[in-house]
Coordinates of C-alpha atoms in Angstrom, one line a residue:
M196 CA -69.6 129.1 1.5
F197 CA -68.4 128.4 4.9
P198 CA -67.3 131.7 6.6
M199 CA -63.6 131.5 7.5
S200 CA -62.5 133.9 10.3
A201 CA -58.9 135.1 10.5
G202 CA -57.9 132.3 13.1
T203 CA -59.7 129.5 11.4
G204 CA -56.2 128.1 10.2
S205 CA -55.3 127.6 13.9
L206 CA -58.3 125.4 14.3
L207 CA -57.4 123.0 11.4
L208 CA -55.5 119.8 12.1
R209 CA -52.6 118.6 10.1
Y210 CA -50.8 115.3 10.6
S211 CA -47.8 113.3 10.2
P212 CA -47.4 109.5 10.6
L213 CA -45.4 107.8 13.3
I214 CA -43.0 105.4 11.6
D215 CA -41.9 102.4 13.4
K216 CA -38.8 100.2 13.1
K217 CA -40.2 98.1 10.5
Q218 CA -41.2 101.2 8.5
R219 CA -44.8 100.9 9.0
I220 CA -47.3 103.7 10.4
S221 CA -47.9 102.6 14.1
G222 CA -49.5 105.8 15.0
I223 CA -50.2 109.4 14.1
R224 CA -49.3 112.8 15.4
L225 CA -51.7 115.6 14.9
R226 CA -51.2 119.3 15.6
L227 CA -53.4 122.4 15.3
G228 CA -52.2 125.5 13.3
E229 CA -49.4 127.6 14.7
S230 CA -51.5 130.7 15.1
R231 CA -52.6 131.6 18.6
C232 CA -55.7 129.8 19.6
A233 CA -57.8 130.1 22.8
P234 CA -57.9 127.1 25.1
K235 CA -61.6 126.6 24.8
D236 CA -61.5 126.6 20.8
A237 CA -58.6 124.3 21.1
A238 CA -60.6 122.0 23.4
R239 CA -63.7 122.1 21.2
A240 CA -61.8 121.5 17.9
L241 CA -59.8 118.5 19.4
G242 CA -62.6 116.9 21.1
D243 CA -64.7 117.1 17.9
A244 CA -62.1 115.7 15.6
V245 CA -60.5 113.1 17.9
A246 CA -63.8 111.4 18.7
T247 CA -63.6 109.7 15.2
W248 CA -60.4 108.0 16.2
D249 CA -60.9 104.3 16.7
A250 CA -57.7 102.8 16.3
H251 CA -57.3 102.4 20.1
D252 CA -54.3 100.0 19.9
S253 CA -52.2 102.7 18.2
P254 CA -51.0 105.8 19.7
L255 CA -52.4 109.2 18.8
F256 CA -50.2 111.9 19.7
V257 CA -51.9 115.4 19.8
R258 CA -49.4 118.3 19.9
V259 CA -51.2 121.0 22.1
P260 CA -49.9 124.6 21.4
A261 CA -48.7 126.4 24.5
E262 CA -51.5 128.9 24.0
A263 CA -54.0 126.2 24.3
V264 CA -52.8 125.0 27.7
G265 CA -55.6 125.9 30.1
A266 CA -58.5 124.7 32.2
D267 CA -60.8 124.3 29.3
L268 CA -58.8 121.5 27.9
T269 CA -59.2 119.4 30.9
A270 CA -62.8 119.0 30.2
W271 CA -61.8 117.0 27.1
K272 CA -62.2 113.2 27.2
P273 CA -59.7 112.0 24.8
P274 CA -60.0 108.4 23.6
Q275 CA -57.8 105.4 24.5
G276 CA -54.3 105.5 22.9
T277 CA -54.1 109.5 23.1
V278 CA -51.0 111.1 24.3
L279 CA -50.8 114.8 24.9
E280 CA -47.7 116.4 23.4
V281 CA -46.9 119.7 25.5
P282 CA -44.2 122.0 26.1
P283 CA -42.1 121.3 29.2
L284 CA -44.5 122.2 32.1
T285 CA -43.8 125.4 34.2
E286 CA -44.7 125.5 37.8
V287 CA -47.9 127.1 37.1
D288 CA -48.8 124.5 34.3
V289 CA -48.1 121.7 36.9
A290 CA -51.4 122.6 38.7
W291 CA -53.1 122.4 35.3
A292 CA -51.9 119.0 34.7
G293 CA -53.0 117.8 38.1
A294 CA -56.6 119.0 37.3
W295 CA -57.0 116.0 35.0
N296 CA -56.6 113.6 38.0
G297 CA -57.0 109.9 36.9
S298 CA -58.8 110.7 33.7
R299 CA -55.9 112.5 32.0
P300 CA -54.1 111.0 29.1
P301 CA -50.3 110.5 29.3
F302 CA -48.2 113.7 28.6
C303 CA -45.2 113.9 26.1
A304 CA -42.9 116.7 26.6
S305 CA -41.4 118.4 23.7
V306 CA -37.6 118.5 24.0
S307 CA -35.5 121.2 22.6
E308 CA -32.1 123.1 23.4
G309 CA -32.5 124.9 26.6
S310 CA -35.7 123.3 27.5
L311 CA -35.0 120.0 29.1
P312 CA -37.5 118.6 31.6
A313 CA -36.5 116.9 34.6
P314 CA -35.8 113.1 34.0
G315 CA -38.6 110.6 34.7
T316 CA -41.1 113.7 34.7
F317 CA -42.9 112.4 31.6
P318 CA -43.6 109.0 30.1
Y319 CA -42.9 110.2 26.7
L320 CA -40.6 112.7 25.0
S321 CA -40.6 114.2 21.6
V322 CA -37.2 115.3 20.2
P323 CA -36.3 116.9 16.9
V324 CA -33.7 114.7 15.1
D325 CA -31.3 117.5 14.6
A326 CA -31.2 118.3 18.3
L327 CA -29.4 114.9 18.9
G328 CA -26.4 116.5 17.2
S329 CA -26.6 119.8 18.7
A330 CA -24.5 121.4 21.5
Q331 CA -27.0 119.8 24.0
G332 CA -27.0 116.5 22.3
E333 CA -25.4 114.6 25.0
P334 CA -27.9 115.8 27.7
I335 CA -30.8 115.1 25.4
K336 CA -29.5 111.4 24.7
A337 CA -29.1 110.9 28.3
L338 CA -32.6 112.1 29.0
C339 CA -34.0 109.8 26.3
R340 CA -32.3 106.9 27.9
G341 CA -34.9 104.8 29.7
T342 CA -37.8 106.8 28.5
K343 CA -40.0 106.1 25.4
W344 CA -39.3 108.9 22.9
V345 CA -40.5 110.1 19.3
A346 CA -38.1 111.5 16.8
L347 CA -39.6 114.6 15.2
E348 CA -38.8 116.2 11.7
A349 CA -37.4 112.8 10.2
E350 CA -38.1 113.9 6.7
T351 CA -35.4 112.0 5.0
P352 CA -34.2 108.4 4.9
R353 CA -30.9 109.4 6.6
T354 CA -32.7 111.2 9.5
Y355 CA -35.1 108.3 10.0
K356 CA -32.2 105.7 10.1
L357 CA -30.5 108.1 12.8
A358 CA -33.7 108.2 14.8
M359 CA -33.9 104.4 14.8
L360 CA -30.2 104.0 15.6
R361 CA -30.5 106.4 18.5
G362 CA -33.4 104.2 20.0
A363 CA -36.5 106.1 19.0
E364 CA -39.7 104.1 19.4
S365 CA -40.9 105.8 16.3
A366 CA -40.1 108.8 14.1
S367 CA -42.7 111.5 12.8
G368 CA -42.1 112.6 9.4
W369 CA -42.4 111.9 5.7
S370 CA -38.9 110.1 5.1
F371 CA -40.6 107.2 3.1
L372 CA -41.8 109.6 0.5
A373 CA -38.2 110.0 -0.9
P374 CA -37.3 107.2 -3.5
P375 CA -34.5 105.2 -2.0
E376 CA -31.1 105.8 -3.4
G377 CA -30.4 103.3 -6.3
E378 CA -34.0 102.3 -6.6
K379 CA -34.3 100.3 -9.8
K380 CA -37.1 100.6 -12.4
K381 CA -39.6 97.7 -11.6
S382 CA -42.0 95.8 -13.7
L383 CA -45.9 95.5 -13.6
A384 CA -45.6 91.7 -13.9
G385 CA -46.3 91.1 -10.3
A386 CA -49.6 93.0 -10.4
A387 CA -50.8 91.9 -13.9
S388 CA -53.8 90.0 -12.8
I389 CA -54.9 92.8 -10.5
L390 CA -54.5 95.3 -13.2
S391 CA -56.4 93.0 -15.7
L392 CA -59.3 92.3 -13.4
L393 CA -59.5 96.1 -12.5
E394 CA -59.6 96.9 -16.0
L395 CA -62.6 94.5 -16.8
V396 CA -64.4 95.8 -13.6
T397 CA -63.8 99.6 -14.7
R398 CA -65.3 98.8 -18.2
D399 CA -68.2 96.7 -16.8
A400 CA -67.0 93.5 -18.7
D401 CA -68.7 90.1 -18.5
I402 CA -68.2 88.2 -15.2
G403 CA -67.1 85.2 -17.2
E404 CA -64.1 87.3 -18.4
M405 CA -63.2 88.0 -14.7
E406 CA -63.5 84.5 -13.7
A407 CA -60.9 83.5 -16.3
I408 CA -58.4 85.7 -14.7
L409 CA -59.0 84.2 -11.3
K410 CA -58.7 80.7 -12.6
R411 CA -55.1 81.6 -13.9
D412 CA -54.2 83.2 -10.5
V413 CA -54.9 81.1 -7.6
V414 CA -53.5 83.6 -4.9
L415 CA -55.7 86.3 -6.2
A416 CA -58.7 83.9 -6.4
Y417 CA -57.9 82.7 -2.7
K418 CA -57.8 86.3 -1.5
L419 CA -61.1 87.1 -3.3
V420 CA -62.9 84.0 -1.6
A421 CA -61.3 84.9 1.7
I422 CA -62.6 88.6 1.7
V423 CA -66.1 87.5 0.8
N424 CA -66.0 85.0 3.8
S425 CA -64.4 87.6 6.1
A426 CA -66.0 89.0 9.3
A427 CA -66.1 92.4 7.4
M428 CA -68.7 91.0 5.0
G429 CA -70.7 89.5 7.9
L430 CA -71.4 86.4 5.7
T431 CA -70.3 82.7 5.9
V432 CA -71.6 81.1 2.7
E433 CA -70.5 78.3 0.5
I434 CA -68.8 79.9 -2.6
R435 CA -70.0 77.7 -5.5
S436 CA -67.8 79.4 -8.1
F437 CA -65.7 82.5 -8.6
Q438 CA -68.5 84.1 -10.5
H439 CA -70.6 83.6 -7.3
A440 CA -67.9 85.2 -5.3
I441 CA -67.9 88.2 -7.6
Q442 CA -71.6 88.5 -7.4
I443 CA -71.6 88.4 -3.5
L444 CA -68.9 91.1 -3.3
G445 CA -70.6 93.3 -5.7
M446 CA -68.8 95.5 -8.4
Q447 CA -68.3 98.6 -6.3
R448 CA -66.6 96.5 -3.5
L449 CA -64.7 94.5 -5.9
K450 CA -63.4 97.7 -7.5
R451 CA -62.3 99.3 -4.3
W452 CA -60.8 95.9 -3.1
L453 CA -58.7 95.7 -6.3
S454 CA -57.6 99.3 -6.1
M455 CA -56.2 98.8 -2.5
L456 CA -54.7 95.4 -3.6
L457 CA -52.6 97.5 -6.1
A458 CA -52.0 100.2 -3.5
T459 CA -50.6 97.5 -1.3
A460 CA -48.9 95.5 -3.9
N461 CA -45.4 96.3 -2.4
A462 CA -46.6 96.7 1.1
D463 CA -43.7 94.3 2.4
S464 CA -41.1 96.8 1.3
A465 CA -43.0 100.0 1.4
P466 CA -45.9 99.7 4.1
A467 CA -46.1 103.4 4.9
L468 CA -46.7 104.4 1.2
S469 CA -49.7 102.0 1.1
Q470 CA -51.1 103.2 4.3
I471 CA -50.9 106.9 3.3
S472 CA -52.7 105.9 -0.2
L473 CA -55.4 104.4 2.0
T474 CA -55.6 107.5 4.1
R475 CA -56.0 109.7 1.1
A476 CA -58.5 107.3 -0.5
T477 CA -60.7 107.4 2.6
F478 CA -60.4 111.1 3.1
L479 CA -61.4 111.9 -0.6
D480 CA -64.5 109.5 -0.1
L481 CA -65.6 111.2 3.0
V482 CA -65.0 114.8 1.6
G483 CA -66.6 113.7 -1.7
T484 CA -69.9 112.9 0.1
E485 CA -70.1 116.1 1.8
L486 CA -69.5 117.9 -1.5
G487 CA -72.1 116.1 -3.3
F488 CA -70.0 113.7 -5.4
Q489 CA -72.1 110.8 -4.5
D490 CA -72.0 109.2 -8.0
A491 CA -68.1 109.9 -8.1
Q492 CA -67.2 108.3 -4.8
D493 CA -65.5 105.2 -6.5
D494 CA -63.4 107.5 -8.7
L495 CA -62.5 109.7 -5.6
F496 CA -61.4 106.6 -3.7
L497 CA -59.4 105.5 -6.8
T498 CA -57.7 109.0 -6.8
G499 CA -56.5 108.7 -3.4
A500 CA -55.4 105.1 -3.6
F501 CA -53.5 105.6 -6.8
S502 CA -51.9 108.9 -5.8
L503 CA -48.7 107.1 -4.9
L504 CA -49.1 104.1 -7.0
D505 CA -46.0 105.1 -9.1
R506 CA -43.8 105.1 -6.1
I507 CA -45.4 101.8 -4.7
L508 CA -45.2 99.7 -8.0
G509 CA -41.7 101.7 -9.0
V510 CA -43.2 102.3 -12.6
S511 CA -44.6 105.5 -14.1
F512 CA -48.3 106.4 -14.3
E513 CA -47.9 106.4 -18.1
E514 CA -47.1 102.4 -17.9
I515 CA -49.9 102.0 -15.2
F516 CA -52.7 103.8 -17.1
A517 CA -51.8 102.0 -20.2
K518 CA -52.7 98.7 -18.4
V519 CA -55.8 99.9 -16.7
A520 CA -58.4 102.6 -17.8
V521 CA -59.6 105.0 -15.3
A522 CA -61.8 108.1 -15.6
P523 CA -60.0 111.0 -17.2
E524 CA -60.9 113.1 -13.9
V525 CA -58.9 110.4 -12.0
A526 CA -55.8 110.5 -14.2
E527 CA -55.7 114.4 -14.2
A528 CA -55.8 114.6 -10.5
V529 CA -53.2 111.8 -9.9
T530 CA -50.6 112.8 -12.6
S531 CA -51.0 116.6 -12.6
R532 CA -53.3 117.5 -9.6
T533 CA -55.8 119.3 -11.8
G534 CA -59.3 118.6 -12.8
P535 CA -62.4 118.3 -10.6
Y536 CA -60.7 116.0 -8.1
G537 CA -57.2 117.7 -8.3
G538 CA -58.2 120.4 -5.6
L539 CA -59.4 117.5 -3.2
L540 CA -56.1 115.6 -3.5
K541 CA -54.0 118.7 -3.1
L542 CA -55.9 119.4 0.2
A543 CA -55.3 115.8 1.3
E544 CA -51.6 116.4 0.8
S545 CA -51.6 120.0 2.5
L546 CA -53.0 118.2 5.5
E547 CA -49.9 115.9 5.7
D548 CA -48.1 118.7 7.7
R549 CA -46.2 119.8 4.7
A550 CA -48.1 123.1 4.2
G551 CA -48.6 126.1 6.5
P552 CA -51.8 126.8 8.3
S553 CA -52.7 129.7 6.0
Q554 CA -52.4 127.5 2.9
V555 CA -54.6 124.8 4.3
A556 CA -57.2 127.3 5.4
A557 CA -57.3 128.8 1.8
E558 CA -57.8 125.3 0.2
V559 CA -60.4 124.5 2.7
E560 CA -62.2 127.9 2.0
A561 CA -62.0 127.2 -1.7
L562 CA -63.8 123.9 -1.4
A563 CA -66.5 125.4 0.8
L564 CA -65.7 122.9 3.6
S565 CA -66.1 123.5 7.4
P566 CA -62.8 123.2 9.5
S567 CA -64.6 120.7 11.9
F568 CA -65.6 118.6 8.9
V569 CA -62.2 118.4 7.5
N570 CA -60.8 117.7 11.0
R571 CA -63.1 114.7 11.6
S572 CA -62.6 113.3 8.2
L573 CA -58.9 113.5 8.3
V574 CA -58.7 111.6 11.7
A575 CA -61.3 109.1 10.5
A576 CA -59.1 108.5 7.5
C577 CA -56.0 108.3 9.6
S578 CA -57.7 105.8 11.9
A579 CA -58.7 103.6 8.9
A580 CA -55.2 103.4 7.6
V581 CA -53.5 102.7 10.8
R582 CA -56.1 99.9 11.7
T583 CA -54.9 97.9 8.5
R584 CA -51.6 97.1 10.3
F585 CA -53.7 95.2 12.9
E586 CA -56.7 93.8 11.2
S587 CA -55.0 92.5 8.0
G588 CA -51.5 93.9 7.4
G589 CA -52.8 95.0 4.0
A590 CA -55.8 95.6 2.0
A591 CA -58.1 92.7 3.0

């Protein structure tokens, strides 16, 4: 088992999404644990993890604890798109900021009551939503005018809407996980073909049966042919039949593609839910490889992809699993966070900045994973999910 020191929790990253005005995840906000952490350790942890970020067109906000502000951090070369979120700099810290010279990333100042930076000092500001209605609300609003700012702690639909009304570029938080007021029960009819095809793939049915479904659903058939001929596949071939397309894609890729089509079935109205599903799916896939689950990677991917499917489709898991058979381990993890995959899914959720550092550290230790591996896997998974907004707008 990987030995965990008392301060290991401070070196584990947690994240929250940056939700834009279209309710899509436009970037990610990372932060280290809250306990004290030496600058050199922070620099090493951040440099190691953030190297896996390749969604360079999207902002990656990295919250740097006050204790980590030091010369060691200036040696870190963050990737394009990185923004360092720091406490308002003191006179001593201004010298530290200058040490970055031209290679430094942009700074974002954390704003709170009694801690207001001078106007125009920083290109970005991060502001807790509640601070806008505090005694210093007006000075804070004035500070935000003319400056790009991110709203923090937008955990409900109400606080998200407030942040957007106040002019925030994005809001950091999990407001989209709460079901909208008055949300009506939905039907699986819109996803019927995907569910039927996934059912056939799961039980290794004859390709002819799969082709019959594609012939009845021209939109799904078009998407299949498009993905086979996409740049991601590296092929440009003449598709002679739907059976031919399935054979080229392969059953493993077909199963993953269908699972992500399901997870993005309601992406127009719930894009953030779909992107978080992909984050979880990719994270579980990466962690499963490390833990020796090579034969179960498809099931781990499904576990993450399906973990929010009841919210995405607006129906119960009971109804979903009545239409498509999945491994019992997947159903256990998704419905009750139990079974062999339940602990991995719980870790993915804890890393969503909704658990304290000590809880995250305990879960990582229980799985015998190293903090550095968890951090790298988390950033890579977040990067993959954010990229979908630019590459395909969905599950292609």
